[in-house]
Amino acid sequence: MPVINVGHLNLDPATRARVVEDITKACRDLGYFQIINHGISQSVMDGAVEAASDFFKLPSETKEEFASDDLRRPVRYDTSSRDGISMSRAYLKHYAHPLSEWMQYWPENPPIYREYMGNFATEVRRVALQLMEAILEGLGLGKGYQHEKFEQGLQLMSVNCYPKESEGDTAIGLAPHSDYGFLTILFTSCRGLEVVDRNSNSWKVVQPLPHALHVHVGDHMEVLSNGKIKTVVHRAVLNPEEARISMASINGFAMHEKVSSARELVNEQNPEKYNASSFNDFLDYLTSNLDNKHRNFLESLRMQGA
């Protein structure tokens, strides 16, 4: 598991170039890595975990106020009983950028939730944009590639609570899947995330380092790079020692903004492999395939013969 010091992106050009190369290599070879020296304080990270834990401890009827089958709701609470890929988890999903637009819909209980989760969401989005610039640079597109679309893009926070594993229960908290966006940045309170190792085609346990964040590539990064970078299949397993909180920031273009393969990465030897799509298209796909447990959004975008 590569561990990358992203603070070095802000140093001299030669040092930055080496870090850009390390990030791009990790994306191409594995699709995931951990980052340190990212500039998010431990108190902000701990505060977000505290806010999430306090929310999931609320009475069921309070949390159920946010329950909905409408995937377009700005805030949505659900459990493993309803969503199709959760085996044993409760989650709260909400949009987070811009905060001034979305925070009004977030839970008011616990009282710390909006402030603490808002602080984390803002900081983790800053890191996501910094990483995107480095990856775009590494792909030869330049760090300013489609800058405004990334700046104005969507941020979805997925806040998850996995119970402690108990005998007789499935050990899987969340079934294998990939994320729709460009990058997912994850902070987790303890071990429980597993990723597919492409070389051995086997599951690899992610060992979270103190104060580190986990990063993995999503479907739209594969599309944008025209297959140079592949999305990452991952799952959550239950921890036998303790319950786990995880917070994922999924970063993409705005709701109706289409993502297509970069023209600069398409040529006769490497023809375009994917149809363009937006986050709205992804939600339409999920809505029309709710009963299909083998659904795969990325596969639905792949052009015939690609």
mmCIF file of C-alpha atoms in Angstrom:
data_model
loop_
_atom_site.group_PDB
_atom_site.id
_atom_site.type_symbol
_atom_site.label_atom_id
_atom_site.label_comp_id
_atom_site.label_asym_id
_atom_site.label_seq_id
_atom_site.Cartn_x
_atom_site.Cartn_y
_atom_site.Cartn_z
ATOM 1 C CA MET A 1 0.000 0.000 0.000
ATOM 2 C CA PRO A 2 1.745 3.197 -1.134
ATOM 3 C CA VAL A 3 1.833 5.969 1.486
ATOM 4 C CA ILE A 4 2.233 9.400 -0.095
ATOM 5 C CA ASN A 5 3.206 12.629 1.648
ATOM 6 C CA VAL A 6 0.918 15.089 -0.143
ATOM 7 C CA GLY A 7 2.385 18.035 1.766
ATOM 8 C CA HIS A 8 5.335 17.745 -0.635
ATOM 9 C CA LEU A 9 3.087 18.837 -3.513
ATOM 10 C CA ASN A 10 3.548 22.369 -2.161
ATOM 11 C CA LEU A 11 7.358 22.287 -2.195
ATOM 12 C CA ASP A 12 9.791 23.059 -5.028
ATOM 13 C CA PRO A 13 8.917 21.982 -8.618
ATOM 14 C CA ALA A 14 11.298 18.989 -8.633
ATOM 15 C CA THR A 15 9.847 17.587 -5.390
ATOM 16 C CA ARG A 16 6.306 18.204 -6.624
ATOM 17 C CA ALA A 17 7.082 16.374 -9.880
ATOM 18 C CA ARG A 18 8.248 13.306 -7.922
ATOM 19 C CA VAL A 19 5.075 13.266 -5.809
ATOM 20 C CA VAL A 20 2.891 13.702 -8.916
ATOM 21 C CA GLU A 21 4.708 10.717 -10.427
ATOM 22 C CA ASP A 22 4.154 8.641 -7.254
ATOM 23 C CA ILE A 23 0.419 9.481 -7.161
ATOM 24 C CA THR A 24 -0.054 8.740 -10.864
ATOM 25 C CA LYS A 25 1.846 5.451 -10.599
ATOM 26 C CA ALA A 26 -0.281 4.387 -7.596
ATOM 27 C CA CYS A 27 -3.458 5.249 -9.543
ATOM 28 C CA ARG A 28 -2.347 3.362 -12.650
ATOM 29 C CA ASP A 29 -0.869 0.282 -10.952
ATOM 30 C CA LEU A 30 -3.267 -0.156 -8.016
ATOM 31 C CA GLY A 31 -6.000 2.463 -7.992
ATOM 32 C CA TYR A 32 -5.556 3.203 -4.286
ATOM 33 C CA PHE A 33 -3.080 4.642 -1.785
ATOM 34 C CA GLN A 34 -2.915 6.338 1.616
ATOM 35 C CA ILE A 35 -1.956 9.954 2.172
ATOM 36 C CA ILE A 36 -0.227 11.654 5.099
ATOM 37 C CA ASN A 37 0.649 15.296 5.830
ATOM 38 C CA HIS A 38 -2.640 16.276 4.165
ATOM 39 C CA GLY A 39 -3.250 19.318 6.355
ATOM 40 C CA ILE A 40 -6.456 18.144 8.071
ATOM 41 C CA SER A 41 -5.986 18.393 11.819
ATOM 42 C CA GLN A 42 -6.573 15.408 14.081
ATOM 43 C CA SER A 43 -9.184 17.414 15.981
ATOM 44 C CA VAL A 44 -11.236 17.954 12.779
ATOM 45 C CA MET A 45 -11.018 14.236 11.948
ATOM 46 C CA ASP A 46 -11.901 13.173 15.498
ATOM 47 C CA GLY A 47 -14.754 15.692 15.575
ATOM 48 C CA ALA A 48 -16.301 14.180 12.434
ATOM 49 C CA VAL A 49 -16.109 10.669 13.925
ATOM 50 C CA GLU A 50 -17.707 11.953 17.133
ATOM 51 C CA ALA A 51 -20.527 13.651 15.184
ATOM 52 C CA ALA A 52 -21.165 10.494 13.144
ATOM 53 C CA SER A 53 -21.107 8.232 16.233
ATOM 54 C CA ASP A 54 -23.533 10.504 18.062
ATOM 55 C CA PHE A 55 -25.903 10.501 15.081
ATOM 56 C CA PHE A 56 -26.021 6.698 14.854
ATOM 57 C CA LYS A 57 -26.681 6.490 18.620
ATOM 58 C CA LEU A 58 -29.902 8.527 18.227
ATOM 59 C CA PRO A 59 -33.262 6.754 18.610
ATOM 60 C CA SER A 60 -34.412 4.941 15.451
ATOM 61 C CA GLU A 61 -37.422 7.212 14.983
ATOM 62 C CA THR A 62 -35.137 10.274 14.868
ATOM 63 C CA LYS A 63 -32.881 8.740 12.224
ATOM 64 C CA GLU A 64 -35.837 7.395 10.238
ATOM 65 C CA GLU A 65 -36.957 10.971 9.581
ATOM 66 C CA PHE A 66 -34.225 10.958 6.928
ATOM 67 C CA ALA A 67 -35.160 7.573 5.448
ATOM 68 C CA SER A 68 -36.301 7.649 1.833
ATOM 69 C CA ASP A 69 -36.375 5.500 -1.300
ATOM 70 C CA ASP A 70 -35.778 8.640 -3.360
ATOM 71 C CA LEU A 71 -32.097 8.544 -4.355
ATOM 72 C CA ARG A 72 -32.208 12.265 -5.145
ATOM 73 C CA ARG A 73 -33.026 13.400 -1.619
ATOM 74 C CA PRO A 74 -30.303 15.789 -0.352
ATOM 75 C CA VAL A 75 -30.007 13.746 2.878
ATOM 76 C CA ARG A 76 -30.810 10.055 3.079
ATOM 77 C CA TYR A 77 -30.573 7.561 5.924
ATOM 78 C CA ASP A 78 -30.821 3.836 5.267
ATOM 79 C CA THR A 79 -29.869 0.435 6.644
ATOM 80 C CA SER A 80 -28.858 -2.925 5.272
ATOM 81 C CA SER A 81 -32.503 -3.922 4.995
ATOM 82 C CA ARG A 82 -33.191 -1.741 1.982
ATOM 83 C CA ASP A 83 -30.387 -0.674 -0.333
ATOM 84 C CA GLY A 84 -29.306 -3.931 -2.010
ATOM 85 C CA ILE A 85 -25.525 -3.902 -1.435
ATOM 86 C CA SER A 86 -25.336 -3.182 2.290
ATOM 87 C CA MET A 87 -25.166 -6.442 4.190
ATOM 88 C CA SER A 88 -24.792 -5.005 7.660
ATOM 89 C CA ARG A 89 -24.503 -1.257 7.944
ATOM 90 C CA ALA A 90 -26.424 1.938 8.615
ATOM 91 C CA TYR A 91 -25.532 5.025 6.642
ATOM 92 C CA LEU A 92 -26.290 8.687 6.162
ATOM 93 C CA LYS A 93 -25.582 10.206 2.745
ATOM 94 C CA HIS A 94 -25.716 13.907 2.026
ATOM 95 C CA TYR A 95 -24.374 16.453 -0.429
ATOM 96 C CA ALA A 96 -21.724 18.780 0.943
ATOM 97 C CA HIS A 97 -20.664 21.256 -1.739
ATOM 98 C CA PRO A 98 -21.384 24.079 -1.602
ATOM 99 C CA LEU A 99 -22.019 23.876 2.142
ATOM 100 C CA SER A 100 -24.103 27.044 2.065
ATOM 101 C CA GLU A 101 -26.584 25.255 -0.177
ATOM 102 C CA TRP A 102 -26.727 21.815 1.432
ATOM 103 C CA MET A 103 -26.023 22.133 5.153
ATOM 104 C CA GLN A 104 -29.556 23.395 5.861
ATOM 105 C CA TYR A 105 -30.814 19.879 5.069
ATOM 106 C CA TRP A 106 -28.342 18.059 7.347
ATOM 107 C CA PRO A 107 -29.429 16.660 10.728
ATOM 108 C CA GLU A 108 -29.770 19.212 13.523
ATOM 109 C CA ASN A 109 -29.264 16.391 16.010
ATOM 110 C CA PRO A 110 -26.758 15.781 17.414
ATOM 111 C CA PRO A 111 -26.136 19.534 17.862
ATOM 112 C CA ILE A 112 -22.460 19.172 16.868
ATOM 113 C CA TYR A 113 -23.204 17.379 13.579
ATOM 114 C CA ARG A 114 -23.401 20.274 11.150
ATOM 115 C CA GLU A 115 -20.337 22.103 12.450
ATOM 116 C CA TYR A 116 -18.059 19.091 12.927
ATOM 117 C CA MET A 117 -19.014 17.229 9.733
ATOM 118 C CA GLY A 118 -18.979 20.513 7.800
ATOM 119 C CA ASN A 119 -15.412 21.218 8.915
ATOM 120 C CA PHE A 120 -14.293 17.759 7.793
ATOM 121 C CA ALA A 121 -16.170 17.928 4.464
ATOM 122 C CA THR A 122 -14.610 21.299 3.587
ATOM 123 C CA GLU A 123 -11.103 20.147 4.418
ATOM 124 C CA VAL A 124 -11.335 16.786 2.662
ATOM 125 C CA ARG A 125 -12.668 18.455 -0.487
ATOM 126 C CA ARG A 126 -9.627 20.740 -0.514
ATOM 127 C CA VAL A 127 -7.424 17.624 -0.444
ATOM 128 C CA ALA A 128 -9.477 15.988 -3.227
ATOM 129 C CA LEU A 129 -8.979 18.982 -5.531
ATOM 130 C CA GLN A 130 -5.257 18.991 -4.771
ATOM 131 C CA LEU A 131 -5.013 15.277 -5.657
ATOM 132 C CA MET A 132 -7.065 15.730 -8.832
ATOM 133 C CA GLU A 133 -4.678 18.447 -10.023
ATOM 134 C CA ALA A 134 -1.735 16.084 -9.452
ATOM 135 C CA ILE A 135 -3.420 13.182 -11.298
ATOM 136 C CA LEU A 136 -4.429 15.380 -14.247
ATOM 137 C CA GLU A 137 -0.834 16.630 -14.394
ATOM 138 C CA GLY A 138 0.419 13.037 -14.289
ATOM 139 C CA LEU A 139 -1.886 12.068 -17.159
ATOM 140 C CA GLY A 140 -0.358 14.848 -19.264
ATOM 141 C CA LEU A 141 -3.563 16.924 -19.249
ATOM 142 C CA GLY A 142 -2.178 19.719 -17.073
ATOM 143 C CA LYS A 143 -3.301 20.548 -13.537
ATOM 144 C CA GLY A 144 -5.695 23.226 -14.813
ATOM 145 C CA TYR A 145 -7.629 20.764 -17.024
ATOM 146 C CA GLN A 146 -11.391 21.491 -16.752
ATOM 147 C CA HIS A 147 -10.580 23.442 -13.594
ATOM 148 C CA GLU A 148 -13.969 25.140 -13.253
ATOM 149 C CA LYS A 149 -15.887 21.872 -13.569
ATOM 150 C CA PHE A 150 -13.880 20.364 -10.723
ATOM 151 C CA GLU A 151 -14.181 23.536 -8.611
ATOM 152 C CA GLN A 152 -17.959 23.592 -9.073
ATOM 153 C CA GLY A 153 -18.293 19.834 -8.778
ATOM 154 C CA LEU A 154 -20.361 17.653 -6.509
ATOM 155 C CA GLN A 155 -19.256 16.259 -3.154
ATOM 156 C CA LEU A 156 -21.256 13.428 -1.630
ATOM 157 C CA MET A 157 -20.513 12.433 1.973
ATOM 158 C CA SER A 158 -21.295 8.822 2.828
ATOM 159 C CA VAL A 159 -21.187 8.399 6.621
ATOM 160 C CA ASN A 160 -21.306 4.748 7.655
ATOM 161 C CA CYS A 161 -21.708 2.727 10.834
ATOM 162 C CA TYR A 162 -20.757 -0.959 10.827
ATOM 163 C CA PRO A 163 -21.548 -3.086 13.879
ATOM 164 C CA LYS A 164 -19.009 -5.267 15.616
ATOM 165 C CA GLU A 165 -18.935 -8.714 14.015
ATOM 166 C CA SER A 166 -20.894 -11.271 16.009
ATOM 167 C CA GLU A 167 -21.000 -15.047 15.667
ATOM 168 C CA GLY A 168 -23.509 -16.327 13.164
ATOM 169 C CA ASP A 169 -23.711 -13.014 11.279
ATOM 170 C CA THR A 170 -22.266 -12.373 7.844
ATOM 171 C CA ALA A 171 -18.787 -10.877 8.099
ATOM 172 C CA ILE A 172 -19.511 -8.617 5.118
ATOM 173 C CA GLY A 173 -20.740 -5.127 5.954
ATOM 174 C CA LEU A 174 -20.877 -3.797 2.381
ATOM 175 C CA ALA A 175 -20.758 -5.981 -0.727
ATOM 176 C CA PRO A 176 -18.086 -5.514 -3.439
ATOM 177 C CA HIS A 177 -18.660 -2.400 -5.550
ATOM 178 C CA SER A 178 -16.902 0.588 -7.108
ATOM 179 C CA ASP A 179 -17.704 4.275 -6.543
ATOM 180 C CA TYR A 180 -19.142 6.465 -9.281
ATOM 181 C CA GLY A 181 -16.956 9.605 -8.989
ATOM 182 C CA PHE A 182 -13.358 10.534 -9.756
ATOM 183 C CA LEU A 183 -11.877 10.048 -6.290
ATOM 184 C CA THR A 184 -13.128 8.746 -2.964
ATOM 185 C CA ILE A 185 -11.273 9.869 0.156
ATOM 186 C CA LEU A 186 -12.046 7.779 3.215
ATOM 187 C CA PHE A 187 -11.382 8.173 6.918
ATOM 188 C CA THR A 188 -12.152 5.166 9.079
ATOM 189 C CA SER A 189 -12.078 4.671 12.846
ATOM 190 C CA CYS A 190 -10.550 1.163 12.633
ATOM 191 C CA ARG A 191 -9.781 -1.669 10.208
ATOM 192 C CA GLY A 192 -12.538 -2.998 7.934
ATOM 193 C CA LEU A 193 -11.930 -1.830 4.353
ATOM 194 C CA GLU A 194 -10.705 -4.326 1.746
ATOM 195 C CA VAL A 195 -9.704 -3.668 -1.876
ATOM 196 C CA VAL A 196 -9.182 -6.021 -4.815
ATOM 197 C CA ASP A 197 -5.491 -6.541 -5.557
ATOM 198 C CA ARG A 198 -5.359 -6.685 -9.360
ATOM 199 C CA ASN A 199 -2.161 -8.727 -9.530
ATOM 200 C CA SER A 200 -3.437 -11.635 -7.441
ATOM 201 C CA ASN A 201 -7.168 -10.965 -7.944
ATOM 202 C CA SER A 202 -7.636 -11.362 -4.202
ATOM 203 C CA TRP A 203 -8.868 -9.200 -1.334
ATOM 204 C CA LYS A 204 -6.302 -7.034 0.407
ATOM 205 C CA VAL A 205 -6.910 -5.601 3.883
ATOM 206 C CA VAL A 206 -6.289 -1.863 4.190
ATOM 207 C CA GLN A 207 -4.373 -1.203 7.416
ATOM 208 C CA PRO A 208 -5.252 2.373 8.373
ATOM 209 C CA LEU A 209 -2.235 4.379 9.520
ATOM 210 C CA PRO A 210 -2.593 6.988 12.281
ATOM 211 C CA HIS A 211 -3.868 10.299 10.877
ATOM 212 C CA ALA A 212 -3.791 8.941 7.303
ATOM 213 C CA LEU A 213 -6.586 9.062 4.731
ATOM 214 C CA HIS A 214 -7.326 6.308 2.229
ATOM 215 C CA VAL A 215 -7.820 7.311 -1.410
ATOM 216 C CA HIS A 216 -9.223 5.208 -4.223
ATOM 217 C CA VAL A 217 -10.184 5.767 -7.833
ATOM 218 C CA GLY A 218 -13.798 5.787 -9.025
ATOM 219 C CA ASP A 219 -15.641 4.980 -12.255
ATOM 220 C CA HIS A 220 -15.474 8.483 -13.721
ATOM 221 C CA MET A 221 -11.680 8.568 -13.353
ATOM 222 C CA GLU A 222 -11.529 5.453 -15.528
ATOM 223 C CA VAL A 223 -13.770 7.173 -18.089
ATOM 224 C CA LEU A 224 -11.852 10.478 -18.047
ATOM 225 C CA SER A 225 -8.500 8.678 -18.459
ATOM 226 C CA ASN A 226 -9.982 6.454 -21.213
ATOM 227 C CA GLY A 227 -8.976 3.362 -19.250
ATOM 228 C CA LYS A 228 -5.419 4.398 -18.348
ATOM 229 C CA ILE A 229 -6.538 4.403 -14.705
ATOM 230 C CA LYS A 230 -8.987 1.720 -13.542
ATOM 231 C CA THR A 231 -11.728 1.991 -10.939
ATOM 232 C CA VAL A 232 -11.253 0.071 -7.682
ATOM 233 C CA VAL A 233 -13.570 -2.667 -6.445
ATOM 234 C CA HIS A 234 -13.760 -2.632 -2.650
ATOM 235 C CA ARG A 235 -15.889 -3.939 0.203
ATOM 236 C CA ALA A 236 -16.346 -3.499 3.943
ATOM 237 C CA VAL A 237 -15.922 -6.372 6.382
ATOM 238 C CA LEU A 238 -17.030 -6.275 9.995
ATOM 239 C CA ASN A 239 -14.366 -5.839 12.650
ATOM 240 C CA PRO A 240 -14.497 -8.597 15.307
ATOM 241 C CA GLU A 241 -13.176 -6.250 18.003
ATOM 242 C CA GLU A 242 -15.268 -3.101 17.659
ATOM 243 C CA ALA A 243 -17.924 -1.222 15.731
ATOM 244 C CA ARG A 244 -16.562 0.989 12.958
ATOM 245 C CA ILE A 245 -17.345 4.468 11.686
ATOM 246 C CA SER A 246 -16.204 5.461 8.210
ATOM 247 C CA MET A 247 -16.689 8.692 6.297
ATOM 248 C CA ALA A 248 -16.234 8.734 2.537
ATOM 249 C CA SER A 249 -16.056 11.900 0.468
ATOM 250 C CA ILE A 250 -16.991 11.035 -3.124
ATOM 251 C CA ASN A 251 -16.001 13.771 -5.556
ATOM 252 C CA GLY A 252 -17.343 14.337 -9.075
ATOM 253 C CA PHE A 253 -18.652 16.886 -11.547
ATOM 254 C CA ALA A 254 -21.931 18.711 -10.911
ATOM 255 C CA MET A 255 -25.160 16.689 -11.069
ATOM 256 C CA HIS A 256 -25.905 17.111 -14.803
ATOM 257 C CA GLU A 257 -22.326 17.659 -16.051
ATOM 258 C CA LYS A 258 -21.254 14.829 -18.379
ATOM 259 C CA VAL A 259 -17.862 13.138 -17.981
ATOM 260 C CA SER A 260 -16.264 11.803 -21.149
ATOM 261 C CA SER A 261 -12.817 10.535 -22.061
ATOM 262 C CA ALA A 262 -10.301 13.359 -22.425
ATOM 263 C CA ARG A 263 -9.754 14.109 -26.137
ATOM 264 C CA GLU A 264 -5.993 14.223 -25.480
ATOM 265 C CA LEU A 265 -6.066 10.556 -24.396
ATOM 266 C CA VAL A 266 -8.003 9.290 -27.420
ATOM 267 C CA ASN A 267 -6.239 8.365 -30.677
ATOM 268 C CA GLU A 268 -6.140 5.686 -33.346
ATOM 269 C CA GLN A 269 -4.160 3.289 -31.152
ATOM 270 C CA ASN A 270 -6.320 4.048 -28.111
ATOM 271 C CA PRO A 271 -9.879 4.723 -29.332
ATOM 272 C CA GLU A 272 -12.595 6.066 -27.047
ATOM 273 C CA LYS A 273 -13.841 3.281 -24.758
ATOM 274 C CA TYR A 274 -16.734 4.837 -22.788
ATOM 275 C CA ASN A 275 -19.929 6.749 -23.365
ATOM 276 C CA ALA A 276 -20.271 10.104 -21.572
ATOM 277 C CA SER A 277 -22.353 10.163 -18.377
ATOM 278 C CA SER A 278 -23.268 12.360 -15.419
ATOM 279 C CA PHE A 279 -24.086 11.749 -11.763
ATOM 280 C CA ASN A 280 -27.730 12.167 -12.754
ATOM 281 C CA ASP A 281 -27.307 9.308 -15.264
ATOM 282 C CA PHE A 282 -25.800 7.200 -12.471
ATOM 283 C CA LEU A 283 -28.850 7.809 -10.261
ATOM 284 C CA ASP A 284 -31.165 6.941 -13.170
ATOM 285 C CA TYR A 285 -29.213 3.712 -13.679
ATOM 286 C CA LEU A 286 -29.470 2.772 -9.992
ATOM 287 C CA THR A 287 -33.188 3.570 -9.899
ATOM 288 C CA SER A 288 -33.926 1.366 -12.906
ATOM 289 C CA ASN A 289 -31.718 -1.489 -11.630
ATOM 290 C CA LEU A 290 -32.680 -1.606 -7.952
ATOM 291 C CA ASP A 291 -33.495 -5.324 -8.088
ATOM 292 C CA ASN A 292 -30.372 -6.272 -10.007
ATOM 293 C CA LYS A 293 -27.645 -7.141 -7.510
ATOM 294 C CA HIS A 294 -25.134 -7.595 -10.336
ATOM 295 C CA ARG A 295 -25.649 -4.071 -11.659
ATOM 296 C CA ASN A 296 -22.503 -2.295 -12.813
ATOM 297 C CA PHE A 297 -22.704 1.316 -13.931
ATOM 298 C CA LEU A 298 -19.230 1.379 -15.492
ATOM 299 C CA GLU A 299 -19.968 -1.693 -17.609
ATOM 300 C CA SER A 300 -23.090 0.039 -18.894
ATOM 301 C CA LEU A 301 -20.886 2.894 -20.187
ATOM 302 C CA ARG A 302 -18.401 0.690 -22.021
ATOM 303 C CA MET A 303 -18.635 0.988 -25.805
ATOM 304 C CA GLN A 304 -19.134 -2.196 -27.787
ATOM 305 C CA GLY A 305 -15.821 -3.714 -28.797
ATOM 306 C CA ALA A 306 -13.883 -1.591 -26.274
#
